Each structure stands twice: as structure tokens, then as C-alpha cells.
Short mmCIF file of C-alpha atoms and ligand atoms in Angstrom, two decimals:
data_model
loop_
_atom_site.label_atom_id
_atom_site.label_comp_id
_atom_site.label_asym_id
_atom_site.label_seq_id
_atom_site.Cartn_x
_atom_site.Cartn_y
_atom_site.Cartn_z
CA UNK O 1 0.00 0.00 0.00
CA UNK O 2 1.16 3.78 -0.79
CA UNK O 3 1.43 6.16 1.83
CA UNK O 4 2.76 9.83 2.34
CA UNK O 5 5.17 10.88 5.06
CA UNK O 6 5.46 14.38 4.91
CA UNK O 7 8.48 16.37 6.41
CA UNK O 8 9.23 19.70 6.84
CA UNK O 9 11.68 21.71 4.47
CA UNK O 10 13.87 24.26 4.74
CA UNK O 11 15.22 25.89 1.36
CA UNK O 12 17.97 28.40 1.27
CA UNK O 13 16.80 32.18 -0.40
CA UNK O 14 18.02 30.99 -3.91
CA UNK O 15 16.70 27.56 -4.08
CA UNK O 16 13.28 29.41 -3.01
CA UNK O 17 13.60 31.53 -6.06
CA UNK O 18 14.60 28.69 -8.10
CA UNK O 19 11.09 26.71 -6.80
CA UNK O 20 9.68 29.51 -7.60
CA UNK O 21 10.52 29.56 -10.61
CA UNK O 22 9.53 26.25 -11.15
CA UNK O 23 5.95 26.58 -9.62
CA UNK O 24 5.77 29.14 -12.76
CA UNK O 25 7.15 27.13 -15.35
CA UNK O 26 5.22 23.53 -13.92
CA UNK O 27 1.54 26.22 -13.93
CA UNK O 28 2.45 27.46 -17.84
CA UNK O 29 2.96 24.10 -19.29
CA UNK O 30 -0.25 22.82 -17.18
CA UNK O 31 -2.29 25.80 -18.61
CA UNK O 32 -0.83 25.77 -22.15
CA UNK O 33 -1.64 21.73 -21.98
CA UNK O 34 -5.52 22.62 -20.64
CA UNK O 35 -5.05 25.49 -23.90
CA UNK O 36 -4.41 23.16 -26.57
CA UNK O 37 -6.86 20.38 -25.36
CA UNK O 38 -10.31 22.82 -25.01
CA UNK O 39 -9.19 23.77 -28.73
CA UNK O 40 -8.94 20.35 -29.92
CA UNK O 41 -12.47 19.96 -28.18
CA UNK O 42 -13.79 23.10 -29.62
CA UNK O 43 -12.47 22.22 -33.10
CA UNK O 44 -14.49 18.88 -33.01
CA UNK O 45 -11.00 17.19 -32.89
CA UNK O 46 -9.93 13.97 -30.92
CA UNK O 47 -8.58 14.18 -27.46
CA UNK O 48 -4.78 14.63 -28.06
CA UNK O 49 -2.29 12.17 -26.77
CA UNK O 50 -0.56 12.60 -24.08
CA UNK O 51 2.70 12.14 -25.54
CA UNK O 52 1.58 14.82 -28.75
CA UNK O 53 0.46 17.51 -26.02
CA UNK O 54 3.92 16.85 -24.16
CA UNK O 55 6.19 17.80 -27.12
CA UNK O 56 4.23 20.34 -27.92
CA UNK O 57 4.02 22.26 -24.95
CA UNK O 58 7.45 21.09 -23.53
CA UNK O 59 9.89 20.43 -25.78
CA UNK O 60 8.64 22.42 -28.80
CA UNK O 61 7.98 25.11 -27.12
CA UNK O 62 11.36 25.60 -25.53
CA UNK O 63 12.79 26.80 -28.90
CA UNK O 64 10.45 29.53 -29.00
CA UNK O 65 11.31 32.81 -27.86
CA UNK O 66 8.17 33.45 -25.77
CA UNK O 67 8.50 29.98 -23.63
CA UNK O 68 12.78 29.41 -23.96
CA UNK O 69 12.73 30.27 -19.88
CA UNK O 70 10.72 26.55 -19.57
CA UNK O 71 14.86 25.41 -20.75
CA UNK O 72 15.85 26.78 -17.22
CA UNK O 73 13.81 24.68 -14.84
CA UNK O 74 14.27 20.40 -14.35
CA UNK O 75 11.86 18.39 -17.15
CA UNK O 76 10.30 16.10 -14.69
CA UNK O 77 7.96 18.36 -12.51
CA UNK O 78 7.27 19.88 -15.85
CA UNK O 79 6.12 16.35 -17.19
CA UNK O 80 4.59 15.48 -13.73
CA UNK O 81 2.34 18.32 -14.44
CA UNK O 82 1.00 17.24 -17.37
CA UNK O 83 0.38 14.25 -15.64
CA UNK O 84 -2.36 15.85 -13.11
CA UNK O 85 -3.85 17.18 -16.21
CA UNK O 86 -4.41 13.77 -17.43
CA UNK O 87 -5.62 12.55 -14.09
CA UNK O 88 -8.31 15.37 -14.08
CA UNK O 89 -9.30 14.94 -17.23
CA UNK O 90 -9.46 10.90 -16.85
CA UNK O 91 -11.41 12.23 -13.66
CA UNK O 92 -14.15 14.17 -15.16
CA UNK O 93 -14.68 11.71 -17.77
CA UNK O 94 -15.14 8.96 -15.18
CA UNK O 95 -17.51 10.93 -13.49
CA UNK O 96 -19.68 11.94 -17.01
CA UNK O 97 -19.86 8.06 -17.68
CA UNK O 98 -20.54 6.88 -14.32
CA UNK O 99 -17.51 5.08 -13.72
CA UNK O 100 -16.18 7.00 -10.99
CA UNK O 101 -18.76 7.19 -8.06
CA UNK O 102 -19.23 10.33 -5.60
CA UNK O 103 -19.83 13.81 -6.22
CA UNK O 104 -19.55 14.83 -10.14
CA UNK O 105 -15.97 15.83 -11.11
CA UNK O 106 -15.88 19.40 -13.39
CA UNK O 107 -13.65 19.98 -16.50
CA UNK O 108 -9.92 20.70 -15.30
CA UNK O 109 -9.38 24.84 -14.88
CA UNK O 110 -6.43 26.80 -15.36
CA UNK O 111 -4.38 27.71 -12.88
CA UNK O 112 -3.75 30.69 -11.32
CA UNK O 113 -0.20 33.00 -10.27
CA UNK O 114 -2.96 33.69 -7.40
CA UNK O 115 -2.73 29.98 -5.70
CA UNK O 116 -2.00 29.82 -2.81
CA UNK O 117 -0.86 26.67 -2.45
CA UNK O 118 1.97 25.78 -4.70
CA UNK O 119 3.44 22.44 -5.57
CA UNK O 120 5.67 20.12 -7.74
CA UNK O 121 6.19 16.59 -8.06
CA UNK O 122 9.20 15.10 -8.76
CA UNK O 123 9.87 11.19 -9.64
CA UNK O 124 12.71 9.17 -9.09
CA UNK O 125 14.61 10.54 -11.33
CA UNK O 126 14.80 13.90 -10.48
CA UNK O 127 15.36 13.48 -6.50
CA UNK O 128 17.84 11.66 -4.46
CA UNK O 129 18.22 11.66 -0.27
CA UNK O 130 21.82 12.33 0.59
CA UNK O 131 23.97 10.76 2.76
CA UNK O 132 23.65 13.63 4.68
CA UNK O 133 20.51 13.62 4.77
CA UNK O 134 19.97 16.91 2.42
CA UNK O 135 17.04 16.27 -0.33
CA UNK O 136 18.49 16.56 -3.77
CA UNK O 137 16.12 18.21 -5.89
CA UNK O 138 16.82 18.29 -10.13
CA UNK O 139 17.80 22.02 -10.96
CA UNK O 140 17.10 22.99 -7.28
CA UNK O 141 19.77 21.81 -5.10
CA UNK O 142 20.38 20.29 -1.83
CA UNK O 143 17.44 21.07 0.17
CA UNK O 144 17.73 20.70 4.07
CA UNK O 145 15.53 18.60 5.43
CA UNK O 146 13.85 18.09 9.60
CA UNK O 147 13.62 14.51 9.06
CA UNK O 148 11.02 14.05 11.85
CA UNK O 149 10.48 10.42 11.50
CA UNK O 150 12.12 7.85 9.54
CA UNK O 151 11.35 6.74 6.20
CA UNK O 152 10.24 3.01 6.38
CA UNK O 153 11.26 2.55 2.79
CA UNK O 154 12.76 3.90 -0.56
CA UNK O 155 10.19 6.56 -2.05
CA UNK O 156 9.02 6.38 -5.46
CA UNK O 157 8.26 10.29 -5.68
CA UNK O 158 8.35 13.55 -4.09
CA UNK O 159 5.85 16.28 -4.04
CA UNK O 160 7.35 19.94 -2.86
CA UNK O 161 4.62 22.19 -1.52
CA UNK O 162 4.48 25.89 -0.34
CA UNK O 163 1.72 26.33 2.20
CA UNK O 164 0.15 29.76 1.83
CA UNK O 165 1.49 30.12 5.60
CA UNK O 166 5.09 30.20 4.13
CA UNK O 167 6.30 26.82 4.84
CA UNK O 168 7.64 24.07 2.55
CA UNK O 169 7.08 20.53 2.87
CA UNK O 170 8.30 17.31 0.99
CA UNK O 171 5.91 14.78 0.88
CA UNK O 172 7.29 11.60 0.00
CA UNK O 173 5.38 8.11 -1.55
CA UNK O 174 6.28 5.20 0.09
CA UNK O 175 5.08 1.67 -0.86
CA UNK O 176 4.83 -0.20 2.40
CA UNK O 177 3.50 -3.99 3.50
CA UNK O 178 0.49 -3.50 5.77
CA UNK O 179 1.32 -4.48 9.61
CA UNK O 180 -1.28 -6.85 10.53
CA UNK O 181 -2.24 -6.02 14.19
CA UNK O 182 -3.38 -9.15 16.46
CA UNK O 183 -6.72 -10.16 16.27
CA UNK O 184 -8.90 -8.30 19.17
CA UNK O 185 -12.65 -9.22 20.51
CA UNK O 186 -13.59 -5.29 20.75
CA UNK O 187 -15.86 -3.95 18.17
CA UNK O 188 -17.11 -0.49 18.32
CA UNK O 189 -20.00 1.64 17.78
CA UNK O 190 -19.37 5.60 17.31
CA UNK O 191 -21.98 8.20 17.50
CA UNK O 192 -20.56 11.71 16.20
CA UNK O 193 -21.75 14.90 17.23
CA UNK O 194 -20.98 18.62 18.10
CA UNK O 195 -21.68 18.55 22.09
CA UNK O 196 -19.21 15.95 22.70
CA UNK O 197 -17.44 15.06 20.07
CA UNK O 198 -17.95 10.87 19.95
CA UNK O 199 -19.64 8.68 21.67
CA UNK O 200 -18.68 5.05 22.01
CA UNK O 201 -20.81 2.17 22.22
CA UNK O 202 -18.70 1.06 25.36
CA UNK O 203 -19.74 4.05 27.10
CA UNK O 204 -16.63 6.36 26.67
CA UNK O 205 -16.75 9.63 25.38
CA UNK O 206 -14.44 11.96 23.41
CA UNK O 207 -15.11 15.91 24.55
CA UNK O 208 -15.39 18.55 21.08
CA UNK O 209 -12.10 20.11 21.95
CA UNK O 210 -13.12 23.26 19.45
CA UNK O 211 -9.70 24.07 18.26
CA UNK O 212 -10.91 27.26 15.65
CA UNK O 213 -13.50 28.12 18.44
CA UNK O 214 -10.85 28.24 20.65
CA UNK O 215 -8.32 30.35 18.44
CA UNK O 216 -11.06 32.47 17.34
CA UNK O 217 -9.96 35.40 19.05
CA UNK O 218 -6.40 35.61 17.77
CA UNK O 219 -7.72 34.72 14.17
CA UNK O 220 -9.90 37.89 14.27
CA UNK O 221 -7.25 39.93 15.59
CA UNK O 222 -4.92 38.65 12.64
CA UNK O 223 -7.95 39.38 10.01
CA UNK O 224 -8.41 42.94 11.19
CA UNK O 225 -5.12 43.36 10.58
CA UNK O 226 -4.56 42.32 7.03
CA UNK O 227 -8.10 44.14 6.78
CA UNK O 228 -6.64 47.03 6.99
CA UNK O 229 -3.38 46.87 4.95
CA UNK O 230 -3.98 48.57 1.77
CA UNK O 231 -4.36 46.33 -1.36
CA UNK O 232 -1.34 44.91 -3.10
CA UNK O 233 1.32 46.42 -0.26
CA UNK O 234 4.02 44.76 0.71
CA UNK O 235 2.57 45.03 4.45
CA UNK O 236 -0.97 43.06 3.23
CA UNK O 237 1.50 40.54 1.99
CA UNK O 238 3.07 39.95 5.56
CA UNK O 239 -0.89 40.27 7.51
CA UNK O 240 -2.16 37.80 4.58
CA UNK O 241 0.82 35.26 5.74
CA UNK O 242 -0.05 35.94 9.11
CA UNK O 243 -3.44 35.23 8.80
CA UNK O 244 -2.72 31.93 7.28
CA UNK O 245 -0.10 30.52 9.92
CA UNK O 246 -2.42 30.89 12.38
CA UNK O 247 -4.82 28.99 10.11
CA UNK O 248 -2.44 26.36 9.92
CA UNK O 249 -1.60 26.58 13.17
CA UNK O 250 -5.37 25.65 13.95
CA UNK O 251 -5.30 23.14 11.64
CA UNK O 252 -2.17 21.39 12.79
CA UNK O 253 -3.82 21.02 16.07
CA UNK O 254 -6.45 19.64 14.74
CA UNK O 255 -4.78 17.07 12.56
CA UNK O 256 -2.51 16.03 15.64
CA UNK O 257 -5.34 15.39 17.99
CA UNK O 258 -7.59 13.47 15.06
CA UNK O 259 -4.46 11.31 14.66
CA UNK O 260 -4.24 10.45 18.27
CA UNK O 261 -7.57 9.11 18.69
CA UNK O 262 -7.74 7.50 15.35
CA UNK O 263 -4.71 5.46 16.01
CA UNK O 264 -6.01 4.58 20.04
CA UNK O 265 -8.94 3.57 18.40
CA UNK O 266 -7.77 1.29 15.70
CA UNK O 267 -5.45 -0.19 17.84
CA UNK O 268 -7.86 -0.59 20.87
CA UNK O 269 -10.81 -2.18 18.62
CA UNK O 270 -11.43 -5.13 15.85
CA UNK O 271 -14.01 -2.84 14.07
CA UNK O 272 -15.48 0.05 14.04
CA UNK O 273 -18.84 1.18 12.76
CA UNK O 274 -19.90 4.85 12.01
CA UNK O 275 -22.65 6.29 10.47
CA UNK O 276 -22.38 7.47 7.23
CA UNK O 277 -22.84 11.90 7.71
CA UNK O 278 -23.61 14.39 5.79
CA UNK O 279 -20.52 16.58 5.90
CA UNK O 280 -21.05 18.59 3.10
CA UNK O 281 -24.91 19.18 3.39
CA UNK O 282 -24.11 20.23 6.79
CA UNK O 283 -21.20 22.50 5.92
CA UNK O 284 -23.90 25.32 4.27
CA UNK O 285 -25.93 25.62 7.38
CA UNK O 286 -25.44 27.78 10.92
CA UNK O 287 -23.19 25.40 11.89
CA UNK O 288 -20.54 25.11 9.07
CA UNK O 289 -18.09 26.21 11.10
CA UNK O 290 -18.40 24.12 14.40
CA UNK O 291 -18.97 20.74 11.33
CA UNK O 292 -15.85 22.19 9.56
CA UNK O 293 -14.09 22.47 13.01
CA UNK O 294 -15.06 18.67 14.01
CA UNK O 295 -13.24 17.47 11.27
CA UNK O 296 -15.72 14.63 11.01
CA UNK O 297 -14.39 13.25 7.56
CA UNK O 298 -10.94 13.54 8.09
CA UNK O 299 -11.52 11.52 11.17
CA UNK O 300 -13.53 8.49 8.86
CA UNK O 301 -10.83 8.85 6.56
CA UNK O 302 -8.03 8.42 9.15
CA UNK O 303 -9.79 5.35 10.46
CA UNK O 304 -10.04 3.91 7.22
CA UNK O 305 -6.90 4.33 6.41
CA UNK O 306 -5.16 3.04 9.25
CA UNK O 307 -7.91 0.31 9.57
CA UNK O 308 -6.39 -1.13 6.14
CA UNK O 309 -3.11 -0.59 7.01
CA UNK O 310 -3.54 -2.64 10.61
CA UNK O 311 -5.81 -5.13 9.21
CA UNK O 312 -8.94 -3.79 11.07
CA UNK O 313 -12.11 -3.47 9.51
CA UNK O 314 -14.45 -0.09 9.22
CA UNK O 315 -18.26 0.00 8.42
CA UNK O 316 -20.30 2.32 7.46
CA UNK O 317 -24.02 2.47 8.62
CA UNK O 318 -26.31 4.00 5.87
CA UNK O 319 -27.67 7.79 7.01
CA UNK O 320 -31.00 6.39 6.89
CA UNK O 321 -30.82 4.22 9.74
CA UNK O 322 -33.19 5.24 12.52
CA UNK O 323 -29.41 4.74 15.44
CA UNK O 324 -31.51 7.46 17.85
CA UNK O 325 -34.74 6.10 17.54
CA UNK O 326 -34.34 2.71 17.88
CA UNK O 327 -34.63 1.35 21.77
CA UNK O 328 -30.39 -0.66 22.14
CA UNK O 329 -31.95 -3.17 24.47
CA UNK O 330 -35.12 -4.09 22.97
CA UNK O 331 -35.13 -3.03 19.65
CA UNK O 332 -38.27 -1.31 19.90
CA UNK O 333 -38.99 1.96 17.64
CA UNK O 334 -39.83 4.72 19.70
CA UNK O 335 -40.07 7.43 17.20
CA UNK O 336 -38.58 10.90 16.73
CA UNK O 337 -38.21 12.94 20.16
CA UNK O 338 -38.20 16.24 20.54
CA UNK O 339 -34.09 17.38 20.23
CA UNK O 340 -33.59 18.61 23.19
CA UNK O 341 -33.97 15.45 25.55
CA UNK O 342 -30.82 13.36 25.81
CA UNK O 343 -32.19 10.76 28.03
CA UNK O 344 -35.44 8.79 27.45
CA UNK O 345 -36.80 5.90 28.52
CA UNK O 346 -38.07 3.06 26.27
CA UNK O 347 -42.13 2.59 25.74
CA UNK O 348 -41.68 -1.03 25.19
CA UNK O 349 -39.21 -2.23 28.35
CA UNK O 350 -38.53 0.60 30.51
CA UNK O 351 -34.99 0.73 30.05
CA UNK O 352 -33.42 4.67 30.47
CA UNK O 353 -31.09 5.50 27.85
CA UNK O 354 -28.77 8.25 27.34
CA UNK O 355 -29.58 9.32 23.62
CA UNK O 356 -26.29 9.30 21.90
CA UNK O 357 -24.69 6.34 23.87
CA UNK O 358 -27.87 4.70 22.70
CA UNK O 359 -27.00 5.91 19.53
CA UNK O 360 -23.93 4.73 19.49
CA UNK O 361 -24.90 0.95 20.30
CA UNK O 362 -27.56 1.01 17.40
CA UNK O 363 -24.89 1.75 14.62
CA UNK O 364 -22.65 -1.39 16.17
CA UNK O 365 -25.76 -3.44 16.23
CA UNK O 366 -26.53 -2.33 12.75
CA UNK O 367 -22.98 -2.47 11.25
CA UNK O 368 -22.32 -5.98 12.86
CA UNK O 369 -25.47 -7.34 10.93
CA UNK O 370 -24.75 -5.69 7.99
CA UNK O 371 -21.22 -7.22 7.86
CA UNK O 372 -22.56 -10.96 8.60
CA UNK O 373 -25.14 -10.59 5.84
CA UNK O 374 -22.97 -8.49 3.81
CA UNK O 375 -22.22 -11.04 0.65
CA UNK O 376 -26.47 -11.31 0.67
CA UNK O 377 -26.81 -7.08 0.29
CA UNK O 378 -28.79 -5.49 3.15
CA UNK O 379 -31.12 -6.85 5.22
CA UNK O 380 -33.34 -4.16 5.97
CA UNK O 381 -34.20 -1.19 4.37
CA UNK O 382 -32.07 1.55 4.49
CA UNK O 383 -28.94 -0.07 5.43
CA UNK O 384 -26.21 -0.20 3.24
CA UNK O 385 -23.60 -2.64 2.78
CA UNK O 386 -20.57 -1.43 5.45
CA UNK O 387 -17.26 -0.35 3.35
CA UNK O 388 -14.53 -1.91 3.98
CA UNK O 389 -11.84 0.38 4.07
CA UNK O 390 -9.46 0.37 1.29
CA UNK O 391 -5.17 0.94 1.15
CA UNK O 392 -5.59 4.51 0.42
CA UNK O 393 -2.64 6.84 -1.10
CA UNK O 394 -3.23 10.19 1.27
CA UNK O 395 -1.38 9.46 4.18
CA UNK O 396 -1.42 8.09 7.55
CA UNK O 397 0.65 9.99 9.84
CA UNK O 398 1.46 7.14 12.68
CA UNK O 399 3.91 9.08 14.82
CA UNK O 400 2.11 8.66 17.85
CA UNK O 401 1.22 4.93 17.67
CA UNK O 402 1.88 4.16 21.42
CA UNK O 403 -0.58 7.18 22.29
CA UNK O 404 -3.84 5.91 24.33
CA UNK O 405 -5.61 9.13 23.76
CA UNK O 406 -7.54 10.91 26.15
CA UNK O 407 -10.43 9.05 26.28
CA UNK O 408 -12.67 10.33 29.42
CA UNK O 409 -15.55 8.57 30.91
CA UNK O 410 -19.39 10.03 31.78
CA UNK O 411 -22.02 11.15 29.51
CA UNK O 412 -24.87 12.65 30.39
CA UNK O 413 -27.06 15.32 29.94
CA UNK O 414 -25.92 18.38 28.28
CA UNK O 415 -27.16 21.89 28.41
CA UNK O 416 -28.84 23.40 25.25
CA UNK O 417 -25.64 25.59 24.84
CA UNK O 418 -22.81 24.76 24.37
CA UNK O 419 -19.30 26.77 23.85
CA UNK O 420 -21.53 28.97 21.54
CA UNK O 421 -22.88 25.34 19.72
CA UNK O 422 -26.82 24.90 19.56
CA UNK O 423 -27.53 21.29 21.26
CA UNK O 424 -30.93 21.27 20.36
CA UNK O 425 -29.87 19.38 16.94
CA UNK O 426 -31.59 16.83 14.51
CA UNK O 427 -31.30 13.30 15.49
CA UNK O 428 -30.49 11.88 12.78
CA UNK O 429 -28.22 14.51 11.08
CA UNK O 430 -27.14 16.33 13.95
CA UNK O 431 -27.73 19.25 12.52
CA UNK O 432 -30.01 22.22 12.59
CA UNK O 433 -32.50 21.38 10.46
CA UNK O 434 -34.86 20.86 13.50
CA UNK O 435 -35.55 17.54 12.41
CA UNK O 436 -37.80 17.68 9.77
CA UNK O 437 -38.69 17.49 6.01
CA UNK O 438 -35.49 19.59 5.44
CA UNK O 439 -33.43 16.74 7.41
CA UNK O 440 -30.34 15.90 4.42
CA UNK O 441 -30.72 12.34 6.34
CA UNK O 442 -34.38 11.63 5.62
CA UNK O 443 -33.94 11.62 1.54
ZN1 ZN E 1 -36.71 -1.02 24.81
#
């Protein structure tokens, strides 16, 4: 399986300029590639080869006078670049034929001086790690590297990105065998939400730590700042910068703690089974910013991920599935209750439940059927087939593998506000559609 380890960089002032130069150079051929292709579409002509578009735009176009400064950079990011454009092109036309599943995927667009995030891929031929430990680039140089982990293996590429915070990392491929973890008993049930962040099937509970929430202060003080820099000064430059490290800084945090419990998680648990959310109808309403804060796909994601690599298994309970109205002992269906109550008792047996840890126990109930009957398709209605997670490129970042992760016991009621969060959300969606025909869950 492929995954990423990412390390900091830190290039001297001219191998800067000279990336700099490159990010230019790699964004000209990519545009003049898009160029030629929406001509040869316009014109009614075939889709042009790969290899045709490459010597034109490349190698061609080096011994004119208007494009001779593309001779001054390394070849292979240049190629690379074309590359993406095939991938987005292969992409969208996936996506018009059906053959790639999700959200539709739009023609490629040209890119912009205006990016803020730069980057450039180079293969194995144009990088090598010195003895040193300095990161040969082609063209660039020796580029000093804070290796903060190890490799675990020879990398087949290199991708050099410049954050709009400033920074520079390498982010190398690395083919790796998946560690097998010993079998465990525990499966798990999680119930995600905004008041507390998870709730577990066995009863534990992760807290919402709010990291932008939290930084929300400084973040405003930064934006007021750049807001009143006048346009295209060198000062709205430095504010802009500003504005974004403490961006990253937020999301850093973010990324750290996600990591942590992920990994205590997978390594604490057999399977896990989540239900599937609604991330990006959520992201639109009131609450985009306390969804966008949670993180909640980058923390499926992670889980997948590190499920494959450990051998551990992930489902995913369809959004349909009734997890808070369903009673965890009896199975009785008590029907929709008003949002605000977190503990209820059941019609049928009596039993008291606290809503999301009841919650929680539903979607293990319902992901452990699903995967028994799984080869057979879904036994009742509304409840999809779990994924199993699959070896996944993006990366795992497993630095903190022997972290337990703060996991903190007691659940419980909660008040209807929270840190500035509405409680009073929709069941099924948590969100604040008040639970009714508008609910993204109930389609
Ligand atoms: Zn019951």
C-alpha cells in the first residue's frame, strides 16, 4: 500500500527563487496543456495524446522565444504536471460516464499565479536523499531537510509544496507492507456529534475540543489586521501570511489530535462502525463552522486508512438508519423525540437511555449485521452494505502509535448551549435542520 510521510523543508533564499521559478514554469505548461486540449475539443477534434500535447508544450515550445525560460527549470515536474492534467481529465470523464462514483468531477481549470498553495512533483529521477541527509532536488539543489520520522522505505516520488502560511514541505510516496495487528474481541460503535465530540458504544466519550472556536480570538485579531493593509502592499502581503499561519496553526492542532484518537482507536478495537454523515450538506448551514471544526471526515478517513493498514475493519451504517430512535436493548422503535432530551426511557421495556450512547450501540448493532449478511446485500431497508476500508494513497501519519488518547468517561445530559454550539440538533443529522422534512438524512 502507498502512503505519504510528509516532512518539513527548509530551502535556502536561492533555491526558493529557483522553486519559484519552477511553480511558474510547472503552472504554464499545465495551462498551455488545458489550452491546446479545449481547442482540440472546440475544433471537433480527438482528445490529443498525451505524448503529442507533451512535445508540444514542452519540448517544442522551448525553442520559442516566448516559452525558452521553460529550458531553465528540471523536465520532470514539468512532465509530472502534465500528468495531473491527465488525471483530471481521466477524472471528469469517469464521473460523465458513471464510472467513478461520488460527487460529479468538473472539467480541469487553469491555474492561477494567485494559488495559494503551490506544488511540484518530482519522480525518481529527479530526486535523491543524501547521505547527509539533504534532499536533492533536479535544478534545485540540496534542500535541508527536519527529518522528523524515519522513512520506512525507498520513495518512489516527491511532491514539494508551499503552504500559503510560508512553509515548505516534501511529501514523500512510500510503498509499504500493511502491519497486521493481532486479532482483538472489541468492536465499536461511534456516535458523532458537536456537544461531545464521539460517543462510544462502550460508554466512553471523546469531549469537542473546538480548536478554531478556541483560536477564534487571535484569528480575528490577525484578520483585522490584514483588513486594513492597503491592497497589493508589501505590508498586506506579511498580515495575509499571518493570517494563514495561524490557520495552519489551527489546523495542525487539529490534525494532531484526530491522529491520536484515530490510532487509540484502531489499535484498541477489531471494528469500528460509524454512520455514514452528511458533511457537506451540513457545511452550508449555521453550523458550518463548528462541522468544519469537528473534522468529522478527516476523522472516517483516518480510520479507514489506518484500519487497512492494521488489518482492522471499518463500516459504514447508511444515514438512513433510525441509530436514535431505535430502543439498544429491545429493539423497539420509539419514534422521533423532541431534540432537546438526551435521556429517554423506552415505551416497550422501561430501560433509560442516554440518547447518543444509545445511539452509538444502534450503529454497532446495525454495522455488525450488515457485515454478517454483507455477501447477501442489506437486510433491511435503508442499510447499506458497510465499506470496507481500502489501502488509500493520502497518508497516515502514525507518529504517535503508542498514544492511548484521552479518552474520558461520563455522559450525560448536556445543556442546550454549548461553547456557543446549539444542542438542540436533529437526530439523525445532527444538525439544525430541526428535524424535519429539510433533514439531508431523511432523503
Ligand atoms: Zn426497549
Amino acid at each position: 500500500m502507498h502512503l505519504r510521510y510528509s516532512y518539513r523543508v527548509y530551502p535556502t533564499v536561492g533555491q526558493r527563487s529557483a522553486l519559484a521559478r519552477t511553480f511558474g514554469c510547472a503552472r504554464v505548461v499545465y495551462n498551455d496543456a488545458l489550452a491546446m486540449r479545449k481547442e482540440a475539443r472546440k475544433g471537433g477534434l480527438p482528445h490529443p495524446r498525451a505524448t503529442d500535447v507533451q512535445k508540444q508544450v514542452i519540448t517544442a515550445a522551448k525553442k520559442t522565444a516566448e516559452r525558452a525560460w521553460l529550458a531553465s527549470v528540471g523536465v520532470d515536474p514539468l512532465i509530472q504536471s502534465l500528468r495531473d492534467l491527465d488525471t483530471a481529465y481521466r477524472n471528469f470523464f469517469d464521473s460523465v460516464s458513471g464510472k467513478r462514483q461520488g460527487r460529479k468531477v468538473g472539467l480541469p481549470r487553469f491555474k492561477s499565479k494567485r494559488d495559494t498553495r503551490q506544488s511540484l512533483r518530482f519522480t525518481r529521477n529527479g530526486f535523491r536523499i543524501r547521505g547527509n541527509g539533504k534532499l536533492n532536488l533536479a535544478k534545485i539543489g540540496d534542500v535541508r531537510v527536519k527529518w522528523s520520522r524515519a522513512l520506512p522505505a525507498e520513495p518512489t516520488s516527491v511532491t514539494v509544496v508551499l503552504e500559503s502560511s510560508g512553509r515548505y514541505y516534501a511529501s514523500f510516496v512510500v510503498d509499504v507492507e500493511p502491519e497486521i495487528l493481532p486479532r482483538l474481541d472489541a468492536e465499536v460503535g461511534i456516535d458523532l456529534g458537536l456537544t461531545t465530540y464521539a460517543v462510544l458504544s462502550d460508554g466512553s466519550v471523546i469531549d469537542n475540543p473546538r480548536f478554531l472556536r478556541k483560536a477564534e480570538k487571535k484569528l480575528k485579531a490577525v484578520q483585522r489586521e490584514l483588513s486594513r493593509k492597503a491592497k497589493g502592499s508589501k505590508n498586506r502581503a506579511k498580515a495575509s501570511r499571518k493570517v494563514a499561519k495561524a490557520h495552519a496553526k489551527v489546523a495542525d492542532t487539529r490534525m494532531d489530535w484526530l491522529h491520536k484518537k484515530t490510532t487509540s482507536i484502531i489499535r484498541e478495537t477489531q471494528a469500528v462502525y460509524l454512520e455514514d454523515l452528511n458533511v457537506r450538506g451540513l457545511s452550508r448551514g449555521r453550523l458550518a463552522k463548528s462541522v468544519h471544526d469537528a473534522g468529522w471526515s478527516t476523522f472516517r478517513r483516518l480510520l479507514e486508512e489506518k484500519a487497512a493498514r492494521y488489518g482492522r475493519t471499518v463500516g459504514i451504517v447508511n444515514r438512513a438508519f433510525p441509530s436514535s430512535q431505535l430502543c439498544s436493548e429491545c429493539g423497539h422503535r420509539d419514534g422521533p423525540k423532541p431534540l432537546a432530551i438526551r435521556e429517554w426511557a423506552c415505551t416497550a421495556c422501561g430501560v433509560v437511555h442516554d440518547r447518543d450512547l444509545n445511539a452509538a450501540r444502534n450503529i454497532l448493532a446495525a454495522g455488525q449485521a450488515d457485515r454478517l449478511n454483507a455477501p447477501g446485500g442489506p437486510v433491511r431497508p435503508g442499510v447499506a452494505i458497510p465499506l470496507q476500508a481500502q489501502p488509500d494513497e493520502r497518508g497516515t501519519r502514525l507518529s504517535d502509535l503508542t498514544g492511548t488518547g484521552g479518552r474520558t468517561a461520563g455522559a450525560g445530559g448536556a445543556p442546550a448551549l454549548q461553547g456557543g454550539v446549539d444542542v438542540n440538533l436533529c437526530p439523525p443529522c445532527h444538525g439544525p435542520c430541526g428535524g424535519s422534512r429539510r433533514c439531508p438524512w431523511r432523503r
